[in-house]
PDB file of C-alpha atoms in Angstrom:
ATOM      1  CA  MET A   1      51.815 -35.744 164.867  1.00  0.00           C
ATOM      2  CA  LYS A   2      54.486 -36.125 162.079  1.00  0.00           C
ATOM      3  CA  HIS A   3      53.797 -35.216 158.175  1.00  0.00           C
ATOM      4  CA  SER A   4      55.525 -36.073 155.457  1.00  0.00           C
ATOM      5  CA  LEU A   5      54.684 -35.133 151.928  1.00  0.00           C
ATOM      6  CA  ASN A   6      56.746 -35.623 148.614  1.00  0.00           C
ATOM      7  CA  PHE A   7      55.662 -33.956 145.304  1.00  0.00           C
ATOM      8  CA  PRO A   8      57.173 -35.193 142.028  1.00  0.00           C
ATOM      9  CA  GLU A   9      59.913 -32.420 140.106  1.00  0.00           C
ATOM     10  CA  HIS A  10      57.748 -31.240 138.726  1.00  0.00           C
ATOM     11  CA  VAL A  11      55.089 -30.065 140.522  1.00  0.00           C
ATOM     12  CA  ARG A  12      58.365 -28.745 142.995  1.00  0.00           C
ATOM     13  CA  LYS A  13      59.265 -26.847 140.481  1.00  0.00           C
ATOM     14  CA  SER A  14      56.185 -24.997 140.004  1.00  0.00           C
ATOM     15  CA  VAL A  15      55.807 -24.006 143.496  1.00  0.00           C
ATOM     16  CA  LYS A  16      59.550 -22.505 143.610  1.00  0.00           C
ATOM     17  CA  ASP A  17      59.139 -20.823 140.039  1.00  0.00           C
ATOM     18  CA  TYR A  18      55.739 -19.797 141.510  1.00  0.00           C
ATOM     19  CA  VAL A  19      57.756 -17.892 144.525  1.00  0.00           C
ATOM     20  CA  ASN A  20      60.487 -16.445 142.634  1.00  0.00           C
ATOM     21  CA  ASP A  21      57.956 -14.932 140.261  1.00  0.00           C
ATOM     22  CA  LYS A  22      56.338 -13.078 143.323  1.00  0.00           C
ATOM     23  CA  ILE A  23      59.885 -12.033 144.684  1.00  0.00           C
ATOM     24  CA  ASN A  24      61.131 -10.914 141.219  1.00  0.00           C
ATOM     25  CA  LYS A  25      57.485  -8.390 140.633  1.00  0.00           C
ATOM     26  CA  THR A  26      57.143  -7.537 143.912  1.00  0.00           C
ATOM     27  CA  ASP A  27      59.987  -3.760 143.081  1.00  0.00           C
ATOM     28  CA  SER A  28      61.819  -3.407 146.226  1.00  0.00           C
ATOM     29  CA  LYS A  29      62.085   0.674 144.185  1.00  0.00           C
ATOM     30  CA  ARG A  30      58.001   0.656 145.006  1.00  0.00           C
ATOM     31  CA  TYR A  31      58.263  -0.743 148.282  1.00  0.00           C
ATOM     32  CA  TYR A  32      61.393   0.015 149.966  1.00  0.00           C
ATOM     33  CA  GLN A  33      60.356  -0.183 153.982  1.00  0.00           C
ATOM     34  CA  GLU A  34      60.306  -3.739 155.047  1.00  0.00           C
ATOM     35  CA  PRO A  35      56.482  -3.779 156.164  1.00  0.00           C
ATOM     36  CA  THR A  36      55.453  -2.292 153.011  1.00  0.00           C
ATOM     37  CA  TYR A  37      57.055  -4.945 150.903  1.00  0.00           C
ATOM     38  CA  THR A  38      56.104  -7.636 152.541  1.00  0.00           C
ATOM     39  CA  SER A  39      52.700  -6.485 152.619  1.00  0.00           C
ATOM     40  CA  ALA A  40      53.473  -6.434 149.172  1.00  0.00           C
ATOM     41  CA  LEU A  41      55.382  -9.235 148.712  1.00  0.00           C
ATOM     42  CA  LEU A  42      52.725 -11.660 150.210  1.00  0.00           C
ATOM     43  CA  SER A  43      49.422 -10.494 148.885  1.00  0.00           C
ATOM     44  CA  LYS A  44      51.021 -11.867 146.125  1.00  0.00           C
ATOM     45  CA  LEU A  45      52.347 -15.331 147.369  1.00  0.00           C
ATOM     46  CA  GLU A  46      48.755 -15.929 148.207  1.00  0.00           C
ATOM     47  CA  GLY A  47      46.466 -18.443 146.147  1.00  0.00           C
ATOM     48  CA  VAL A  48      46.326 -21.949 144.782  1.00  0.00           C
ATOM     49  CA  VAL A  49      49.851 -22.648 143.565  1.00  0.00           C
ATOM     50  CA  TYR A  50      48.825 -25.788 141.253  1.00  0.00           C
ATOM     51  CA  SER A  51      45.859 -28.060 141.467  1.00  0.00           C
ATOM     52  CA  ASP A  52      45.047 -31.334 139.385  1.00  0.00           C
ATOM     53  CA  SER A  53      43.143 -34.327 140.363  1.00  0.00           C
ATOM     54  CA  ASP A  54      45.557 -35.382 143.294  1.00  0.00           C
ATOM     55  CA  ILE A  55      47.232 -32.100 144.133  1.00  0.00           C
ATOM     56  CA  HIS A  56      46.029 -29.226 145.793  1.00  0.00           C
ATOM     57  CA  ILE A  57      48.456 -26.830 147.032  1.00  0.00           C
ATOM     58  CA  GLU A  58      47.361 -23.887 148.447  1.00  0.00           C
ATOM     59  CA  PHE A  59      48.921 -20.589 150.341  1.00  0.00           C
ATOM     60  CA  ILE A  60      47.520 -18.416 152.825  1.00  0.00           C
ATOM     61  CA  PRO A  61      49.098 -15.731 153.998  1.00  0.00           C
ATOM     62  CA  THR A  62      48.114 -13.168 157.113  1.00  0.00           C
ATOM     63  CA  VAL A  63      49.761  -9.876 157.699  1.00  0.00           C
ATOM     64  CA  PHE A  64      48.564  -9.131 162.048  1.00  0.00           C
ATOM     65  CA  ASN A  65      48.393  -5.441 163.024  1.00  0.00           C
ATOM     66  CA  ASP A  66      51.249  -3.988 163.908  1.00  0.00           C
ATOM     67  CA  ARG A  67      49.908  -0.367 165.209  1.00  0.00           C
ATOM     68  CA  GLY A  68      49.667   0.727 169.166  1.00  0.00           C
ATOM     69  CA  ARG A  69      51.292  -1.324 172.213  1.00  0.00           C
ATOM     70  CA  ASN A  70      48.556  -3.727 172.298  1.00  0.00           C
ATOM     71  CA  SER A  71      48.419  -4.803 168.276  1.00  0.00           C
ATOM     72  CA  ALA A  72      48.549  -7.977 166.914  1.00  0.00           C
ATOM     73  CA  GLU A  73      52.586  -7.906 165.962  1.00  0.00           C
ATOM     74  CA  SER A  74      53.045  -6.371 169.513  1.00  0.00           C
ATOM     75  CA  ARG A  75      51.886  -9.486 171.127  1.00  0.00           C
ATOM     76  CA  SER A  76      52.118 -12.092 169.368  1.00  0.00           C
ATOM     77  CA  GLY A  77      55.984 -11.183 168.030  1.00  0.00           C
ATOM     78  CA  ALA A  78      55.254 -12.196 165.063  1.00  0.00           C
ATOM     79  CA  ASP A  79      54.742  -9.782 161.725  1.00  0.00           C
ATOM     80  CA  PHE A  80      52.712 -12.890 159.551  1.00  0.00           C
ATOM     81  CA  ALA A  81      51.450 -16.481 158.911  1.00  0.00           C
ATOM     82  CA  ILE A  82      52.009 -18.450 156.349  1.00  0.00           C
ATOM     83  CA  THR A  83      49.031 -21.008 156.145  1.00  0.00           C
ATOM     84  CA  ALA A  84      49.808 -23.867 153.766  1.00  0.00           C
ATOM     85  CA  ASP A  85      46.864 -26.576 152.716  1.00  0.00           C
ATOM     86  CA  ILE A  86      48.061 -28.651 150.386  1.00  0.00           C
ATOM     87  CA  ARG A  87      46.415 -32.279 149.149  1.00  0.00           C
ATOM     88  CA  ASP A  88      47.870 -35.182 147.615  1.00  0.00           C
ATOM     89  CA  LYS A  89      45.563 -38.420 146.579  1.00  0.00           C
ATOM     90  CA  ASN A  90      46.443 -39.635 150.222  1.00  0.00           C
ATOM     91  CA  LYS A  91      47.089 -36.826 152.419  1.00  0.00           C
ATOM     92  CA  LYS A  92      45.678 -33.643 153.515  1.00  0.00           C
ATOM     93  CA  VAL A  93      47.686 -30.991 155.975  1.00  0.00           C
ATOM     94  CA  LYS A  94      46.891 -27.998 156.556  1.00  0.00           C
ATOM     95  CA  LYS A  95      49.773 -26.134 158.931  1.00  0.00           C
ATOM     96  CA  ALA A  96      50.312 -22.603 159.835  1.00  0.00           C
ATOM     97  CA  ILE A  97      54.303 -21.292 160.326  1.00  0.00           C
ATOM     98  CA  LEU A  98      54.218 -17.188 162.302  1.00  0.00           C
ATOM     99  CA  VAL A  99      57.238 -15.172 161.437  1.00  0.00           C
ATOM    100  CA  GLN A 100      58.550 -11.902 162.408  1.00  0.00           C
ATOM    101  CA  ALA A 101      60.420  -9.927 158.842  1.00  0.00           C
ATOM    102  CA  LYS A 102      63.620  -8.283 159.186  1.00  0.00           C
ATOM    103  CA  MET A 103      65.690  -6.159 156.780  1.00  0.00           C
ATOM    104  CA  ASP A 104      68.552  -7.226 156.669  1.00  0.00           C
ATOM    105  CA  GLU A 105      71.375  -9.694 158.685  1.00  0.00           C
ATOM    106  CA  SER A 106      72.287  -7.395 161.066  1.00  0.00           C
ATOM    107  CA  ASP A 107      68.643  -6.895 162.436  1.00  0.00           C
ATOM    108  CA  LEU A 108      68.794 -10.769 163.843  1.00  0.00           C
ATOM    109  CA  ASN A 109      71.863  -9.961 167.045  1.00  0.00           C
ATOM    110  CA  SER A 110      68.875  -7.340 168.256  1.00  0.00           C
ATOM    111  CA  ALA A 111      67.706  -7.616 171.828  1.00  0.00           C
ATOM    112  CA  ASP A 112      63.888  -6.817 169.856  1.00  0.00           C
ATOM    113  CA  LEU A 113      64.787  -9.885 167.672  1.00  0.00           C
ATOM    114  CA  LYS A 114      65.104 -11.716 170.485  1.00  0.00           C
ATOM    115  CA  LYS A 115      61.827 -10.534 172.262  1.00  0.00           C
ATOM    116  CA  GLN A 116      59.810 -10.902 169.981  1.00  0.00           C
ATOM    117  CA  ILE A 117      61.221 -14.439 168.529  1.00  0.00           C
ATOM    118  CA  LYS A 118      60.421 -15.488 172.857  1.00  0.00           C
ATOM    119  CA  LYS A 119      56.581 -14.368 172.549  1.00  0.00           C
ATOM    120  CA  MET A 120      56.394 -16.276 169.491  1.00  0.00           C
ATOM    121  CA  LYS A 121      58.065 -19.434 171.012  1.00  0.00           C
ATOM    122  CA  LYS A 122      55.065 -18.916 173.311  1.00  0.00           C
ATOM    123  CA  LEU A 123      52.326 -19.565 170.368  1.00  0.00           C
ATOM    124  CA  THR A 124      54.145 -21.499 168.484  1.00  0.00           C
ATOM    125  CA  ARG A 125      56.597 -24.596 168.750  1.00  0.00           C
ATOM    126  CA  SER A 126      59.253 -23.343 165.804  1.00  0.00           C
ATOM    127  CA  PRO A 127      59.240 -19.885 164.543  1.00  0.00           C
ATOM    128  CA  LYS A 128      61.091 -18.212 161.458  1.00  0.00           C
ATOM    129  CA  VAL A 129      62.604 -15.207 161.056  1.00  0.00           C
ATOM    130  CA  LEU A 130      62.835 -13.453 157.477  1.00  0.00           C
ATOM    131  CA  VAL A 131      65.082 -11.500 156.205  1.00  0.00           C
ATOM    132  CA  LEU A 132      64.313  -9.577 152.851  1.00  0.00           C
ATOM    133  CA  SER A 133      68.141  -8.899 151.920  1.00  0.00           C
ATOM    134  CA  PRO A 134      68.974  -6.243 149.696  1.00  0.00           C
ATOM    135  CA  VAL A 135      70.473  -7.408 146.782  1.00  0.00           C
ATOM    136  CA  GLY A 136      70.853  -4.774 143.731  1.00  0.00           C
ATOM    137  CA  GLU A 137      67.284  -3.579 143.009  1.00  0.00           C
ATOM    138  CA  ARG A 138      65.868  -6.402 144.719  1.00  0.00           C
ATOM    139  CA  ARG A 139      65.231  -8.483 147.309  1.00  0.00           C
ATOM    140  CA  ASP A 140      66.724 -11.683 147.911  1.00  0.00           C
ATOM    141  CA  PRO A 141      64.353 -12.481 150.817  1.00  0.00           C
ATOM    142  CA  TYR A 142      65.880 -16.409 152.608  1.00  0.00           C
ATOM    143  CA  VAL A 143      64.196 -17.806 156.333  1.00  0.00           C
ATOM    144  CA  CYS A 144      66.050 -19.006 159.476  1.00  0.00           C
ATOM    145  CA  SER A 145      65.437 -20.547 162.724  1.00  0.00           C
ATOM    146  CA  GLY A 146      64.368 -18.140 165.529  1.00  0.00           C
ATOM    147  CA  THR A 147      64.960 -20.688 167.650  1.00  0.00           C
ATOM    148  CA  LYS A 148      68.410 -20.942 166.612  1.00  0.00           C
ATOM    149  CA  ILE A 149      68.829 -17.339 166.880  1.00  0.00           C
ATOM    150  CA  LEU A 150      67.437 -16.570 170.269  1.00  0.00           C
ATOM    151  CA  ASP A 151      69.497 -19.997 171.334  1.00  0.00           C
ATOM    152  CA  GLY A 152      72.690 -18.423 169.730  1.00  0.00           C
ATOM    153  CA  GLN A 153      73.095 -21.613 167.086  1.00  0.00           C
ATOM    154  CA  LYS A 154      74.520 -21.703 163.981  1.00  0.00           C
ATOM    155  CA  TYR A 155      71.486 -21.370 161.712  1.00  0.00           C
ATOM    156  CA  ASN A 156      71.079 -22.175 157.945  1.00  0.00           C
ATOM    157  CA  LYS A 157      69.624 -20.004 155.280  1.00  0.00           C
ATOM    158  CA  GLN A 158      67.646 -21.191 152.851  1.00  0.00           C
ATOM    159  CA  LYS A 159      66.393 -18.488 150.138  1.00  0.00           C
ATOM    160  CA  LEU A 160      62.214 -18.037 150.662  1.00  0.00           C
ATOM    161  CA  ALA A 161      61.323 -20.462 147.288  1.00  0.00           C
ATOM    162  CA  ASP A 162      63.684 -23.397 148.320  1.00  0.00           C
ATOM    163  CA  TYR A 163      62.787 -22.687 151.712  1.00  0.00           C
ATOM    164  CA  PHE A 164      58.441 -23.136 150.574  1.00  0.00           C
ATOM    165  CA  THR A 165      59.700 -26.374 148.168  1.00  0.00           C
ATOM    166  CA  SER A 166      61.892 -28.075 150.706  1.00  0.00           C
ATOM    167  CA  ARG A 167      60.242 -27.163 154.132  1.00  0.00           C
ATOM    168  CA  ILE A 168      56.165 -25.767 153.408  1.00  0.00           C
ATOM    169  CA  LEU A 169      55.694 -28.089 150.351  1.00  0.00           C
ATOM    170  CA  THR A 170      56.485 -31.000 152.475  1.00  0.00           C
ATOM    171  CA  THR A 171      55.093 -29.762 155.659  1.00  0.00           C
ATOM    172  CA  PHE A 172      57.959 -30.609 157.580  1.00  0.00           C
ATOM    173  CA  ASP A 173      56.849 -27.290 159.551  1.00  0.00           C
ATOM    174  CA  GLY A 174      53.822 -25.633 160.864  1.00  0.00           C
ATOM    175  CA  ASP A 175      51.839 -25.766 163.029  1.00  0.00           C
ATOM    176  CA  THR A 176      49.123 -28.231 163.119  1.00  0.00           C
ATOM    177  CA  ARG A 177      46.546 -27.186 165.635  1.00  0.00           C
ATOM    178  CA  GLU A 178      43.204 -26.496 164.575  1.00  0.00           C
ATOM    179  CA  ASP A 179      42.201 -23.377 166.881  1.00  0.00           C
ATOM    180  CA  PHE A 180      46.103 -22.206 165.917  1.00  0.00           C
ATOM    181  CA  ILE A 181      45.475 -22.495 162.594  1.00  0.00           C
ATOM    182  CA  ASP A 182      41.444 -21.034 163.200  1.00  0.00           C
ATOM    183  CA  LYS A 183      43.447 -18.002 165.032  1.00  0.00           C
ATOM    184  CA  VAL A 184      45.989 -16.981 162.954  1.00  0.00           C
ATOM    185  CA  GLN A 185      43.880 -15.888 159.502  1.00  0.00           C
ATOM    186  CA  ASP A 186      42.329 -13.103 161.996  1.00  0.00           C
ATOM    187  CA  SER A 187      44.900  -9.965 161.472  1.00  0.00           C
ATOM    188  CA  GLY A 188      43.859  -8.826 164.717  1.00  0.00           C
ATOM    189  CA  LEU A 189      44.860 -12.399 166.773  1.00  0.00           C
ATOM    190  CA  PRO A 190      42.148 -11.920 169.454  1.00  0.00           C
ATOM    191  CA  LEU A 191      42.415 -15.208 170.654  1.00  0.00           C
ATOM    192  CA  LEU A 192      45.395 -16.668 169.876  1.00  0.00           C
ATOM    193  CA  HIS A 193      47.207 -16.351 173.662  1.00  0.00           C
ATOM    194  CA  VAL A 194      43.469 -18.426 175.094  1.00  0.00           C
ATOM    195  CA  VAL A 195      45.459 -20.899 172.417  1.00  0.00           C
ATOM    196  CA  ALA A 196      48.268 -20.931 173.490  1.00  0.00           C
ATOM    197  CA  ILE A 197      47.105 -20.735 176.834  1.00  0.00           C
ATOM    198  CA  LYS A 198      45.431 -24.196 176.307  1.00  0.00           C
ATOM    199  CA  ASP A 199      47.336 -26.155 173.995  1.00  0.00           C
ATOM    200  CA  LYS A 200      51.138 -24.706 173.673  1.00  0.00           C
ATOM    201  CA  LYS A 201      52.320 -27.793 175.837  1.00  0.00           C
ATOM    202  CA  ILE A 202      50.295 -30.188 172.574  1.00  0.00           C
ATOM    203  CA  ALA A 203      52.077 -27.240 169.326  1.00  0.00           C
ATOM    204  CA  LYS A 204      53.494 -29.277 166.798  1.00  0.00           C
TER     205      LYS A 204
END
C-alpha cells in the first residue's frame, strides 16, 4: 500500500529546521566516534516535531544493542531504526526505516557494509545508510540507498534534513507492517526475525 502526504511549506521548513538544529547541537568534538555521535544525535531527534489541530509529526528513533556476536546490530545489520508517526486531517501513517551508520564515504565500499545491507534487506525492502561525513568541527550527515550500494549502482547523497522532508515527511520511505514497527521499538530486537520470515514478501 502506497502512502504520500503533502504538507505546506511552513511545515516542511519546521521539520528541516528541527533536524538541522539537532545536528548543530550535536558537537562532534564531544562525540567523536560513530556509535556515540549517532546515539547522541538520535536522542536529540526524538520527539514531536510539529503538532496542531490537523497535523502531527513525531520521530521515534531506536538505537540497537551492539555488544556481542548475537547482538541486535549483528543479527539485523542495522545500527538503528527511525519510526515516523505522521498524520494530517485525512490520513494517519506510521512507518519504520532500518539504517546502518558509517563514519565517512570510504566506508561505503567495504565488504562489511554489504554484508550488513544484505541482513537488513532480509528484514525490510529499502534499508538506508547514514554517512556522518565530518566537515570541520561539525558533521554534515547524509543518507543514501543501501540497495543501490549493494547492487553497485550510482546513489544519491541526500543531506539528513532534506531526507527527512522529502522522504520521511512525505512517507515515501519506510515499512508499514505493524509487527515490524512494533518489533523495532525494542533495542534488542528479540522477535524481529519472526516478522521477517513471516512477512518479508510483503514488506513495504
